[in-house]
Short mmCIF file of C-alpha atoms in Angstrom, two decimals:
data_model
loop_
_atom_site.label_atom_id
_atom_site.label_comp_id
_atom_site.label_asym_id
_atom_site.label_seq_id
_atom_site.Cartn_x
_atom_site.Cartn_y
_atom_site.Cartn_z
CA MET A 18 113.36 81.10 110.28
CA THR A 19 112.49 78.76 107.39
CA ALA A 20 109.08 78.35 105.81
CA THR A 21 108.84 74.93 107.42
CA ASP A 22 109.50 76.37 110.85
CA LYS A 23 106.85 79.04 110.35
CA SER A 24 104.26 76.45 109.36
CA LYS A 25 104.90 74.62 112.61
CA THR A 26 104.85 77.64 114.90
CA GLY A 27 102.30 79.90 113.19
CA ILE A 28 102.71 83.45 111.91
CA THR A 29 102.04 85.13 115.26
CA ARG A 30 104.60 83.00 117.06
CA ALA A 31 107.13 83.73 114.30
CA LEU A 32 106.53 87.47 114.77
CA ALA A 33 106.91 87.08 118.53
CA GLU A 34 110.26 85.34 118.16
CA PHE A 35 111.41 87.92 115.62
CA ALA A 36 110.55 90.79 118.00
CA LEU A 37 112.61 89.20 120.78
CA GLU A 38 115.56 88.36 118.54
CA ILE A 39 116.06 91.83 117.03
CA ASP A 40 119.63 92.95 117.76
CA PRO A 41 120.07 96.73 117.38
CA GLN A 42 123.83 96.27 117.20
CA LYS A 43 123.38 94.27 114.00
CA ALA A 44 120.91 96.68 112.43
CA PRO A 45 122.18 98.71 109.45
CA GLU A 46 123.44 102.18 110.31
CA ALA A 47 120.67 103.70 108.19
CA VAL A 48 118.06 101.89 110.31
CA ARG A 49 119.64 103.03 113.56
CA HIS A 50 119.79 106.61 112.31
CA GLU A 51 116.16 106.56 111.16
CA THR A 52 115.02 105.06 114.48
CA LEU A 53 116.63 107.92 116.39
CA ARG A 54 115.16 110.45 113.96
CA VAL A 55 111.71 108.98 114.52
CA LEU A 56 112.24 109.20 118.29
CA LEU A 57 113.19 112.88 118.18
CA ASP A 58 110.43 113.73 115.71
CA CYS A 59 107.79 112.08 117.90
CA LEU A 60 109.03 113.87 121.01
CA GLY A 61 108.73 117.21 119.21
CA SER A 62 105.23 116.30 118.04
CA ALA A 63 104.22 115.36 121.58
CA VAL A 64 105.41 118.69 122.97
CA ALA A 65 103.46 120.48 120.26
CA GLY A 66 100.43 118.36 121.14
CA LEU A 67 100.29 119.95 124.57
CA VAL A 68 98.39 122.92 123.09
CA THR A 69 95.62 120.78 121.60
CA PRO A 70 92.31 120.09 123.36
CA ALA A 71 92.71 116.32 122.98
CA GLY A 72 96.26 116.46 124.33
CA ARG A 73 95.28 118.52 127.33
CA ILE A 74 92.37 116.22 128.16
CA ALA A 75 94.51 113.08 127.89
CA ALA A 76 97.25 114.58 130.07
CA ASP A 77 94.69 115.70 132.63
CA LEU A 78 93.22 112.20 132.71
CA ALA A 79 96.60 110.76 133.73
CA ARG A 80 97.27 113.40 136.38
CA GLY A 81 97.07 112.03 139.91
CA GLU A 82 97.03 108.38 138.82
CA HIS A 83 99.75 106.42 140.62
CA GLY A 84 100.81 102.80 140.92
CA PRO A 85 103.79 100.43 141.16
CA LEU A 86 104.84 101.11 137.55
CA GLU A 87 105.04 104.79 136.63
CA ALA A 88 106.28 106.94 133.75
CA ARG A 89 106.38 110.65 133.11
CA VAL A 90 103.58 112.31 131.18
CA ILE A 91 105.14 114.64 128.64
CA GLY A 92 104.94 118.17 129.98
CA GLY A 93 103.93 116.97 133.43
CA GLU A 94 104.75 114.62 136.28
CA LYS A 95 104.89 110.87 136.67
CA ALA A 96 101.69 108.83 136.59
CA SER A 97 100.72 105.17 136.45
CA LEU A 98 102.12 103.45 133.38
CA LEU A 99 98.89 102.82 131.48
CA PRO A 100 97.43 106.35 131.81
CA ALA A 101 100.87 107.78 130.97
CA VAL A 102 101.10 105.67 127.81
CA PHE A 103 97.59 106.73 126.80
CA ALA A 104 98.31 110.43 127.35
CA ASN A 105 101.70 110.45 125.63
CA THR A 106 100.34 108.63 122.59
CA VAL A 107 97.46 111.08 122.22
CA LEU A 108 99.91 113.97 122.59
CA THR A 109 102.24 112.54 119.94
CA ASN A 110 99.44 112.02 117.43
CA ALA A 111 97.35 115.09 118.28
CA LEU A 112 98.52 117.21 115.34
CA ASP A 113 99.30 114.40 112.88
CA PHE A 114 102.83 115.77 112.55
CA GLU A 115 104.65 112.63 113.69
CA PRO A 116 106.48 110.45 111.11
CA VAL A 117 104.05 108.50 108.95
CA GLY A 118 104.80 105.90 106.29
CA PRO A 119 102.76 103.57 104.08
CA GLU A 120 101.95 101.63 107.26
CA GLY A 121 100.20 104.61 108.84
CA HIS A 122 100.68 106.07 112.33
CA VAL A 123 102.80 103.33 113.89
CA CYS A 124 105.50 105.67 115.23
CA ALA A 125 103.03 107.58 117.41
CA VAL A 126 102.40 104.33 119.30
CA ALA A 127 105.83 102.65 119.31
CA VAL A 128 107.73 105.67 120.61
CA PRO A 129 105.53 106.64 123.62
CA VAL A 130 105.16 103.00 124.63
CA ALA A 131 108.88 102.28 124.47
CA LEU A 132 109.76 105.44 126.40
CA ALA A 133 107.16 104.89 129.12
CA VAL A 134 107.80 101.18 129.69
CA ALA A 135 111.57 101.72 129.65
CA GLU A 136 111.22 104.38 132.34
CA ALA A 137 108.82 102.26 134.40
CA VAL A 138 111.18 99.26 134.51
CA ASP A 139 114.36 101.35 134.68
CA ALA A 140 115.68 99.92 131.42
CA SER A 141 119.03 100.86 129.95
CA GLY A 142 119.41 103.02 126.86
CA ALA A 143 120.28 99.92 124.83
CA GLU A 144 117.15 98.15 126.06
CA LEU A 145 115.04 101.19 125.22
CA PHE A 146 116.45 101.24 121.70
CA ALA A 147 115.76 97.52 121.28
CA GLY A 148 112.17 97.96 122.45
CA LEU A 149 111.63 100.90 120.12
CA LEU A 150 113.10 99.05 117.17
CA ALA A 151 110.96 95.99 117.92
CA GLY A 152 107.81 98.12 118.03
CA LEU A 153 108.59 99.91 114.78
CA GLU A 154 109.59 96.72 112.97
CA ILE A 155 106.60 94.63 114.06
CA GLY A 156 104.06 97.42 113.63
CA GLY A 157 105.52 98.34 110.26
CA ARG A 158 105.67 94.79 108.95
CA VAL A 159 102.14 93.89 110.01
CA GLY A 160 100.88 97.21 108.66
CA GLY A 161 102.70 96.70 105.39
CA ALA A 162 101.15 93.26 104.97
CA ILE A 163 97.67 94.67 105.56
CA ARG A 164 97.88 97.96 103.66
CA ARG A 165 100.37 97.82 100.81
CA PHE A 166 98.85 95.07 98.72
CA ASN A 167 95.61 97.03 98.17
CA GLN A 168 97.20 100.49 98.06
CA SER A 169 99.07 100.12 94.79
CA GLY A 170 97.56 102.42 92.19
CA ALA A 171 94.75 103.56 94.48
CA LYS A 172 93.58 107.09 93.72
CA GLU A 173 91.50 107.46 96.85
CA THR A 174 91.34 106.07 100.35
CA PRO A 175 89.96 102.49 100.34
CA SER A 176 86.63 101.97 102.09
CA VAL A 177 88.33 100.02 104.90
CA ARG A 178 91.51 101.69 106.07
CA GLY A 179 93.09 102.39 109.44
CA THR A 180 96.04 101.72 111.73
CA ALA A 181 94.66 98.93 113.90
CA HIS A 182 97.99 97.12 113.46
CA ALA A 183 99.57 99.73 115.74
CA ALA A 184 98.39 97.47 118.57
CA PHE A 185 101.19 95.08 117.54
CA ALA A 186 103.73 97.91 117.78
CA ALA A 187 102.67 98.60 121.36
CA ALA A 188 102.76 94.96 122.42
CA ALA A 189 106.12 94.36 120.73
CA ALA A 190 107.81 97.38 122.31
CA ALA A 191 106.37 96.66 125.76
CA GLY A 192 106.99 92.93 125.55
CA ARG A 193 110.61 93.38 124.57
CA LEU A 194 111.25 95.76 127.48
CA LEU A 195 109.37 93.51 129.91
CA LYS A 196 111.57 90.59 128.75
CA LEU A 197 108.69 88.34 127.79
CA THR A 198 109.33 84.81 126.64
CA PRO A 199 108.36 83.86 123.04
CA GLU A 200 105.18 82.21 124.31
CA GLN A 201 104.28 85.25 126.40
CA MET A 202 104.92 87.60 123.47
CA ASN A 203 102.77 85.38 121.28
CA ASN A 204 99.92 85.72 123.79
CA ALA A 205 100.51 89.45 124.13
CA PHE A 206 100.05 89.90 120.39
CA GLY A 207 96.78 87.99 120.53
CA ILE A 208 95.42 90.02 123.44
CA ALA A 209 96.53 93.33 121.91
CA ALA A 210 95.03 92.55 118.51
CA PHE A 211 91.72 91.65 120.14
CA GLY A 212 91.63 95.15 121.65
CA ALA A 213 92.53 97.02 118.43
CA THR A 214 90.08 99.71 117.33
CA LEU A 215 88.01 99.53 114.14
CA PRO A 216 89.65 100.92 110.97
CA THR A 217 87.54 104.04 110.46
CA LEU A 218 89.90 106.32 108.52
CA LYS A 219 87.60 106.53 105.47
CA LYS A 220 84.62 107.48 107.66
CA VAL A 221 86.56 110.13 109.56
CA MET A 222 88.10 111.64 106.42
CA SER A 223 84.63 112.09 104.93
CA SER A 224 83.18 113.66 108.09
CA ALA A 225 82.71 117.40 108.44
CA HIS A 226 83.77 117.31 112.09
CA ALA A 227 86.29 114.63 113.03
CA PRO A 228 86.10 113.33 116.62
CA MET A 229 89.03 113.66 119.01
CA THR A 230 89.49 109.89 118.74
CA LYS A 231 90.24 110.57 115.05
CA TYR A 232 90.66 107.79 112.48
CA ASP A 233 92.04 105.32 115.01
CA HIS A 234 92.06 105.57 118.79
CA LEU A 235 95.85 105.27 118.99
CA GLY A 236 95.93 106.14 122.69
CA ALA A 237 93.62 103.24 123.49
CA MET A 238 95.62 100.81 121.35
CA ALA A 239 98.91 101.88 122.94
CA ARG A 240 97.47 101.39 126.42
CA ASN A 241 95.90 98.06 125.44
CA GLY A 242 99.17 96.85 123.94
CA VAL A 243 101.08 97.52 127.15
CA GLU A 244 98.32 95.96 129.22
CA ALA A 245 98.40 92.92 126.94
CA ALA A 246 102.11 92.47 127.59
CA LEU A 247 101.56 92.81 131.35
CA LEU A 248 98.74 90.26 131.25
CA ALA A 249 100.75 87.82 129.15
CA ARG A 250 103.64 88.07 131.59
CA ARG A 251 101.28 86.99 134.35
CA GLY A 252 100.06 83.99 132.39
#
């Protein structure tokens, strides 16, 4: 898309179109390999998260919740999509062992969302991969734009730092799997961003006792991102 096109459509609409146009078959082999590595790494982290208090509480919250769209809670049975996404994201991020880059904890949101939505809509493996790639790409690019410019040369955590942009990863992955139109994806991004949590990493890192919600409530943002896509699909 040219600069002129972007000025006409807006940055959010350009991101929405990009998320829907990503073709995994055209992605470099290194990108495909890294995407699968991230998937496996996050699954291992989620299994390990089952022993944590936060992970157990989140999984217990989803237990017994049922609805028209359901996905499996890691280590348990199927539950309604939104509680399942919340629980699986908390499990993946519980130990902070999932893959993390300069853009923060995007993988812990993109992977559980893609897996849960793909299961709920009975998507194919290729569709799952496309949704996962869309979530990682959008979350990573938005995060890079927010974080990298003020991270260069920094010797300590900036006063305002977090992973609120993970909300875009959730909406992108869910929206791609739900087959949203560009306009619907554009709206999903707006709704998801509105529900992103405050960037409190600096505050948490300086606290003697970090809360279970940690530096960013990734479970809430993952759930909100999926809900945003579902709302956008309904107009």
